[in-house]
GROMACS .gro file of C-alpha atoms in nm:
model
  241
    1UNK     CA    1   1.367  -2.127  -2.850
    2UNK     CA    2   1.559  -2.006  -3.113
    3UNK     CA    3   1.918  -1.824  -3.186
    4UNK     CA    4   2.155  -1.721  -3.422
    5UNK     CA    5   2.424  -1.438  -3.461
    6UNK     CA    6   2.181  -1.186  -3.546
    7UNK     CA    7   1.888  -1.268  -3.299
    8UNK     CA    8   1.777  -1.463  -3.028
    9UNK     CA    9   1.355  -1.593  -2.991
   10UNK     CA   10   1.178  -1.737  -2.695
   11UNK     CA   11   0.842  -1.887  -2.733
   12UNK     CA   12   0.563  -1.984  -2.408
   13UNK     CA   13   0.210  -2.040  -2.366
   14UNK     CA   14   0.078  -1.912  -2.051
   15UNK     CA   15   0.028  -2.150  -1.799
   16UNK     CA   16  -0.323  -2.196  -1.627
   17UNK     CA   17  -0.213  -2.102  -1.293
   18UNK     CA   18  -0.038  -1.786  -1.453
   19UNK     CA   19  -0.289  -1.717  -1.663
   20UNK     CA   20  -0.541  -1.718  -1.334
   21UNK     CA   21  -0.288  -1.499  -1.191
   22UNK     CA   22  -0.281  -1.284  -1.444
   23UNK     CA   23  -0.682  -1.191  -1.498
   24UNK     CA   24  -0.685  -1.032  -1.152
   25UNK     CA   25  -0.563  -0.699  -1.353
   26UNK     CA   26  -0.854  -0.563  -1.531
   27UNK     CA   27  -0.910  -0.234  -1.676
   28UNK     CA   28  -1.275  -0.173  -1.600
   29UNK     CA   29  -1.387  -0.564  -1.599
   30UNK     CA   30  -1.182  -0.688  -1.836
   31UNK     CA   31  -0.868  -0.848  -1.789
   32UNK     CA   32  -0.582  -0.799  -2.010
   33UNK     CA   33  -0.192  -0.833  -1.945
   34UNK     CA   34  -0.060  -0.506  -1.805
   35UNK     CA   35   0.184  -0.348  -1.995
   36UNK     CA   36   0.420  -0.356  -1.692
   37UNK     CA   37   0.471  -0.700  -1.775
   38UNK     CA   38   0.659  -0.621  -2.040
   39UNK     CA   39   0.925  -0.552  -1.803
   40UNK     CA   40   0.955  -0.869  -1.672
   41UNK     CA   41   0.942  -1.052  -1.979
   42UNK     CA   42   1.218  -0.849  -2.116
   43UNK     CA   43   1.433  -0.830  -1.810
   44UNK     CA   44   1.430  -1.229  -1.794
   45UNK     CA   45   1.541  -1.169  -2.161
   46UNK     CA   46   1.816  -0.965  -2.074
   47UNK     CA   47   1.967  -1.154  -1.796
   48UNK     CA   48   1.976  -1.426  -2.000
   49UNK     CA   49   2.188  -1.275  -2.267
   50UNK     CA   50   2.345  -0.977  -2.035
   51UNK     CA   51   2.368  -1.080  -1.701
   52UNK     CA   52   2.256  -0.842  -1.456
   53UNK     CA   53   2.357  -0.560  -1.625
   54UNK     CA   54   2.115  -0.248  -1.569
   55UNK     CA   55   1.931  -0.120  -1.882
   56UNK     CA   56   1.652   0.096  -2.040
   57UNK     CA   57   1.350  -0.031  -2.250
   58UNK     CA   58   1.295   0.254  -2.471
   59UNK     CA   59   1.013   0.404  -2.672
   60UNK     CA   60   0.742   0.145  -2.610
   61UNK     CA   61   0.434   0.156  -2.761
   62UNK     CA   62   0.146  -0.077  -2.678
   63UNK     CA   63   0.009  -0.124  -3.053
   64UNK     CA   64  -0.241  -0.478  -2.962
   65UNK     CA   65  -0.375  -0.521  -2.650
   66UNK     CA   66  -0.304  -0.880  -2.499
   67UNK     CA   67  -0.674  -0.954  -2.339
   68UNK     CA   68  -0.683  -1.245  -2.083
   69UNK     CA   69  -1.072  -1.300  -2.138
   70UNK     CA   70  -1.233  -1.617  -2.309
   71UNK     CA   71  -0.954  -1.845  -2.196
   72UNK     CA   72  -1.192  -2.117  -2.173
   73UNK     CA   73  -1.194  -2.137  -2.536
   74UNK     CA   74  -0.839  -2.176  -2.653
   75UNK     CA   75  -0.641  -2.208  -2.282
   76UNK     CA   76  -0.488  -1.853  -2.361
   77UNK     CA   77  -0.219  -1.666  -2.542
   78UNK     CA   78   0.120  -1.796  -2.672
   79UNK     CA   79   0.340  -1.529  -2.674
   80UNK     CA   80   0.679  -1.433  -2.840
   81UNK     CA   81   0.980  -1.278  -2.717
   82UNK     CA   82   1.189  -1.212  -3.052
   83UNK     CA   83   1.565  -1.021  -2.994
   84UNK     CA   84   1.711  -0.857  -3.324
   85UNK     CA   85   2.087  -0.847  -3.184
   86UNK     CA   86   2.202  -0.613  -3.437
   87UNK     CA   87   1.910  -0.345  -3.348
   88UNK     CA   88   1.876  -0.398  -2.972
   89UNK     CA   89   1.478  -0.420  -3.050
   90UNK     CA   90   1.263  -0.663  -2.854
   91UNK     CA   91   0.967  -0.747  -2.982
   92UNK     CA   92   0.680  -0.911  -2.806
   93UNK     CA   93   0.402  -1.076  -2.968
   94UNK     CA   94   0.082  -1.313  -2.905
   95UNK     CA   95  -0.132  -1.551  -3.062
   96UNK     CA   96  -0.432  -1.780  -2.997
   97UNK     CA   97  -0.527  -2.119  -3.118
   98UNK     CA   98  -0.572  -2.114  -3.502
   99UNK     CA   99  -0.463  -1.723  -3.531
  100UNK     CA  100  -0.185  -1.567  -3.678
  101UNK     CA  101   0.155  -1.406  -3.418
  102UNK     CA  102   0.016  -0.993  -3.370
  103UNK     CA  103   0.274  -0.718  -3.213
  104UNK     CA  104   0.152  -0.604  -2.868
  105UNK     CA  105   0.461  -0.399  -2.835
  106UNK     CA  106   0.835  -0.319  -2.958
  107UNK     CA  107   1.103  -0.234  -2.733
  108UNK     CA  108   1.461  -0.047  -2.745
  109UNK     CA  109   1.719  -0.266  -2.510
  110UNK     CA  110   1.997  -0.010  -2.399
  111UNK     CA  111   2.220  -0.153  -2.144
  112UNK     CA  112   2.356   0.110  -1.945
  113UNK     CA  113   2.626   0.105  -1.713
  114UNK     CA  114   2.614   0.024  -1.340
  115UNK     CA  115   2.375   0.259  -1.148
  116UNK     CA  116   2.435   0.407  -0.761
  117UNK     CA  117   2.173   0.286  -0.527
  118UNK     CA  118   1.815   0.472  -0.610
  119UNK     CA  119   1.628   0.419  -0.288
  120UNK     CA  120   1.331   0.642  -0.212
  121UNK     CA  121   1.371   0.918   0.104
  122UNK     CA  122   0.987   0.795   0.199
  123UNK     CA  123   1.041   1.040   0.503
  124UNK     CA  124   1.111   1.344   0.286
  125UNK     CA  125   0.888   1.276   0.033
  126UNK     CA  126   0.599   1.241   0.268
  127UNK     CA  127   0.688   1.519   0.423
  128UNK     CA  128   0.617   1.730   0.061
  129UNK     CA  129   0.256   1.580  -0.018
  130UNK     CA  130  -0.097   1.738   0.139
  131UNK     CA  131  -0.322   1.446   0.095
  132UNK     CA  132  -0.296   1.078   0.195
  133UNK     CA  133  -0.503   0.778   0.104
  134UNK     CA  134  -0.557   0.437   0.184
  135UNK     CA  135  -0.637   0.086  -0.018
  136UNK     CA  136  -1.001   0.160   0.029
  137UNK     CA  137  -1.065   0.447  -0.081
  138UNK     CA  138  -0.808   0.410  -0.317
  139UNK     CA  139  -1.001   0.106  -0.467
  140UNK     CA  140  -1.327   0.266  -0.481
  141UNK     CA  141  -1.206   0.557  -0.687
  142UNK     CA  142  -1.090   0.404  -0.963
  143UNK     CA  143  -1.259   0.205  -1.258
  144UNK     CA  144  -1.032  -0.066  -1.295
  145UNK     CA  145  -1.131  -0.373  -1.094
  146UNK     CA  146  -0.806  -0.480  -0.949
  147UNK     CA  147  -0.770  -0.838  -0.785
  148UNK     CA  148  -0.570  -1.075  -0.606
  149UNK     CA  149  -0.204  -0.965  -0.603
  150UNK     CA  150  -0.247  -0.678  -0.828
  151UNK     CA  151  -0.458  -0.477  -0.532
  152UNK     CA  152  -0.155  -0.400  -0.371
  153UNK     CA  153  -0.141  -0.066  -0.240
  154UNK     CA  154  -0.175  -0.047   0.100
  155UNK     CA  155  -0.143   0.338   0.119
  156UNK     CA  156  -0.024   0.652  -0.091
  157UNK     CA  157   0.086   1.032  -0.027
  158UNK     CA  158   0.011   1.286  -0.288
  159UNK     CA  159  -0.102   1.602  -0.370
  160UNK     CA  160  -0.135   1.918  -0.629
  161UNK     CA  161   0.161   1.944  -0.803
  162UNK     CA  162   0.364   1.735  -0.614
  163UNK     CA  163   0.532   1.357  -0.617
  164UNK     CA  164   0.303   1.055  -0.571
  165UNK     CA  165   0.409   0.811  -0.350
  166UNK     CA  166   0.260   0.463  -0.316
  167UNK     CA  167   0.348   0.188  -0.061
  168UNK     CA  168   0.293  -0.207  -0.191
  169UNK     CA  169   0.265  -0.422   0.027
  170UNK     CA  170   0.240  -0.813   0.083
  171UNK     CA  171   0.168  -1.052   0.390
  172UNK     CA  172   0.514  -1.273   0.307
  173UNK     CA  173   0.806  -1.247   0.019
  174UNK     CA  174   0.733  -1.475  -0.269
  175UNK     CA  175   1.001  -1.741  -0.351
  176UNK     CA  176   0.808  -1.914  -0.623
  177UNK     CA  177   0.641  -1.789  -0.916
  178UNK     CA  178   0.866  -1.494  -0.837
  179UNK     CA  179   0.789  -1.366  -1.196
  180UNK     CA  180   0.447  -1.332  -1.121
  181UNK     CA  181   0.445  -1.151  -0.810
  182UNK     CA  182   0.680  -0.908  -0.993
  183UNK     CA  183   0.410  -0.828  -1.263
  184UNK     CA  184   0.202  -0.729  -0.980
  185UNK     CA  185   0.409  -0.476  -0.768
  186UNK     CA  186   0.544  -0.321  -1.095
  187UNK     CA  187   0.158  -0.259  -1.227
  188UNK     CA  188   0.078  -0.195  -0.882
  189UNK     CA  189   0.308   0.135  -0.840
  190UNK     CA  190   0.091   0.294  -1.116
  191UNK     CA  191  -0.202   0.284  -0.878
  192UNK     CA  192  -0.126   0.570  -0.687
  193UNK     CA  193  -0.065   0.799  -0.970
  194UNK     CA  194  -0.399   0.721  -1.107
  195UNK     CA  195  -0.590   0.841  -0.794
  196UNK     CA  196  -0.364   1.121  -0.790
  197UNK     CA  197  -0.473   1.202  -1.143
  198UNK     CA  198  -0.774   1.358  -1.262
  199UNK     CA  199  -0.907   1.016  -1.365
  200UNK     CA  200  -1.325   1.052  -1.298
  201UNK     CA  201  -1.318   0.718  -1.234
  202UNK     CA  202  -1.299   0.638  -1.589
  203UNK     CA  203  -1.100   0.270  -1.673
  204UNK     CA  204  -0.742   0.372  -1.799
  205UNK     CA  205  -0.428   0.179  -1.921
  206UNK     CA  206  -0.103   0.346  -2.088
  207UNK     CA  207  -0.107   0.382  -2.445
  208UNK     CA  208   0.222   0.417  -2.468
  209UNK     CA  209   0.602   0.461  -2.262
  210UNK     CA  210   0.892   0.656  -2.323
  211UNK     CA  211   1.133   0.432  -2.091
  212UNK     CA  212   1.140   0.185  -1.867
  213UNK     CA  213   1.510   0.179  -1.632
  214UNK     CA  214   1.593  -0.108  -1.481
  215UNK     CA  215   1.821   0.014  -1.275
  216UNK     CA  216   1.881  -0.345  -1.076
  217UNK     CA  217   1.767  -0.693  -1.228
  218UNK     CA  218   1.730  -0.867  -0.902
  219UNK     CA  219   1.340  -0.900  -0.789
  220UNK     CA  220   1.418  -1.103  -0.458
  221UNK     CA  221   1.336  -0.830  -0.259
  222UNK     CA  222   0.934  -0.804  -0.295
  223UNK     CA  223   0.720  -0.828  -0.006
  224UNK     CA  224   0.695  -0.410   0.043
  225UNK     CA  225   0.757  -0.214  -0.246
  226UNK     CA  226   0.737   0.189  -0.260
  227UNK     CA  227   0.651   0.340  -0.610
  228UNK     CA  228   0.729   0.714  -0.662
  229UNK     CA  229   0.655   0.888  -0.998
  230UNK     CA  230   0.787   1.255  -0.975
  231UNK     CA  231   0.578   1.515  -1.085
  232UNK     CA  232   0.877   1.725  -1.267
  233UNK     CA  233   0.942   1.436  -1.530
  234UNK     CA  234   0.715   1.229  -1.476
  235UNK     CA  235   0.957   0.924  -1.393
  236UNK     CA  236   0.859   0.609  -1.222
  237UNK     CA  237   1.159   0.492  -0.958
  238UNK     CA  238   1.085   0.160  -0.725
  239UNK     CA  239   1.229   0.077  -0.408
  240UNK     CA  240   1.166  -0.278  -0.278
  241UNK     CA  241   1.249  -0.370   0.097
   0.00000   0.00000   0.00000
């Protein structure tokens, strides 16, 4: 680690049972870190030097892709979590053995003030969508070969036009490796908007993210999780139970 007045760095190489964890999200066959992640890296970040203030990562674009293949080489990525204080811009980089640090992704850290509760009206929402769809057919339609923890929709309600909801779900609560189960469920609410989508089961990842809102920093909560992206502005909101 590193600080000073004017920034604050964090350096980590990927363990090998995160690193396992991790290579059960694949777009197509290959596995690469989801850009969800991101979140969690940069929320640990923020408590850190906020507290559990909410906040906004802003204007995120995914410029290197982090891929989670050939492991057995080099043991897997380092990667960098560099602050600039005076800019409120995270930036997250990667390396392997005997390469130089490249960008995967810079962020905009806006903390916000403290936001009213956000949970999801599942019965109302339901109650708008035509179709429904469970993890089977769910995981048959689309390209990306999902595994472990990341497979993690157990159902979703959707339709033309309308909101996509998408219920996680998990046998038991995780109390260790929290920050890996929380990698999952966030990557796992984009699931259901996929099938919703007109994806002809083609692999797909976001290029890039206008925001991400954090609108609580506490991930305790995250045995069933309901994802709903609205089809009016095309916002993600989470709900964890």
């Amino acid at each position: 680690n590193r600080a000073s007045s004017s920034e604050l760095q964090w350096e980590q190489q990927l363990l090998p049972s995160e690193l396992a964890f991790l290579q059960c999200h694949r777009v197509g066959k290959v596995p690469l870190l989801p850009g969800t992640c991101y979140i969690e890296m940069a929320r640990n970040m923020a408590v850190a030097v906020h507290g559990g203030r909410a906040f906004t990562l802003a204007r995120a674009v995914f410029e290197n892709i982090m891929f989670l293949d050939d492991t057995n080489l080099d043991g897997g990525p380092s990667i960098r979590l560099h602050l600039d204080r005076a800019h409120a811009l995270v930036t997250i980089s990667s390396r392997r053995e005997n390469t130089a640090w490249c960008t995967n992704t810079n962020l905009a850290l806006e903390l916000r003030d403290a936001v009213a509760n956000t949970s999801i009206d599942v019965a109302a929402v339901i109650a708008r969508c035509s179709e429904q769809t469970i993890a089977g057919a769910l995981y048959a339609a689309i390209a990306n070969d999902y595994r472990g923890e990341f497979r993690a929709i157990a159902e979703a309600w959707g339709g033309s036009g309308c909101d996509v909801l998408g219920r996680i779900a998990y046998s038991s609560s995780a109390r260790v490796d929290v920050h890996l189960r929380t990698c999952a469920w966030l990557d796992a609410c984009t699931h259901a908007p996929i099938w919703f989508s007109d994806h002809q089961r083609r692999s797909s990842y976001a290029a890039s993210v206008g925001a991400y809102h954090m609108d609580s920093t506490d991930v305790s909560s995250n045995r069933e999780i309901w994802g709903l992206a609205t089809a009016d502005e095309a916002a993600w909101t989470s709900a964890s139970h």
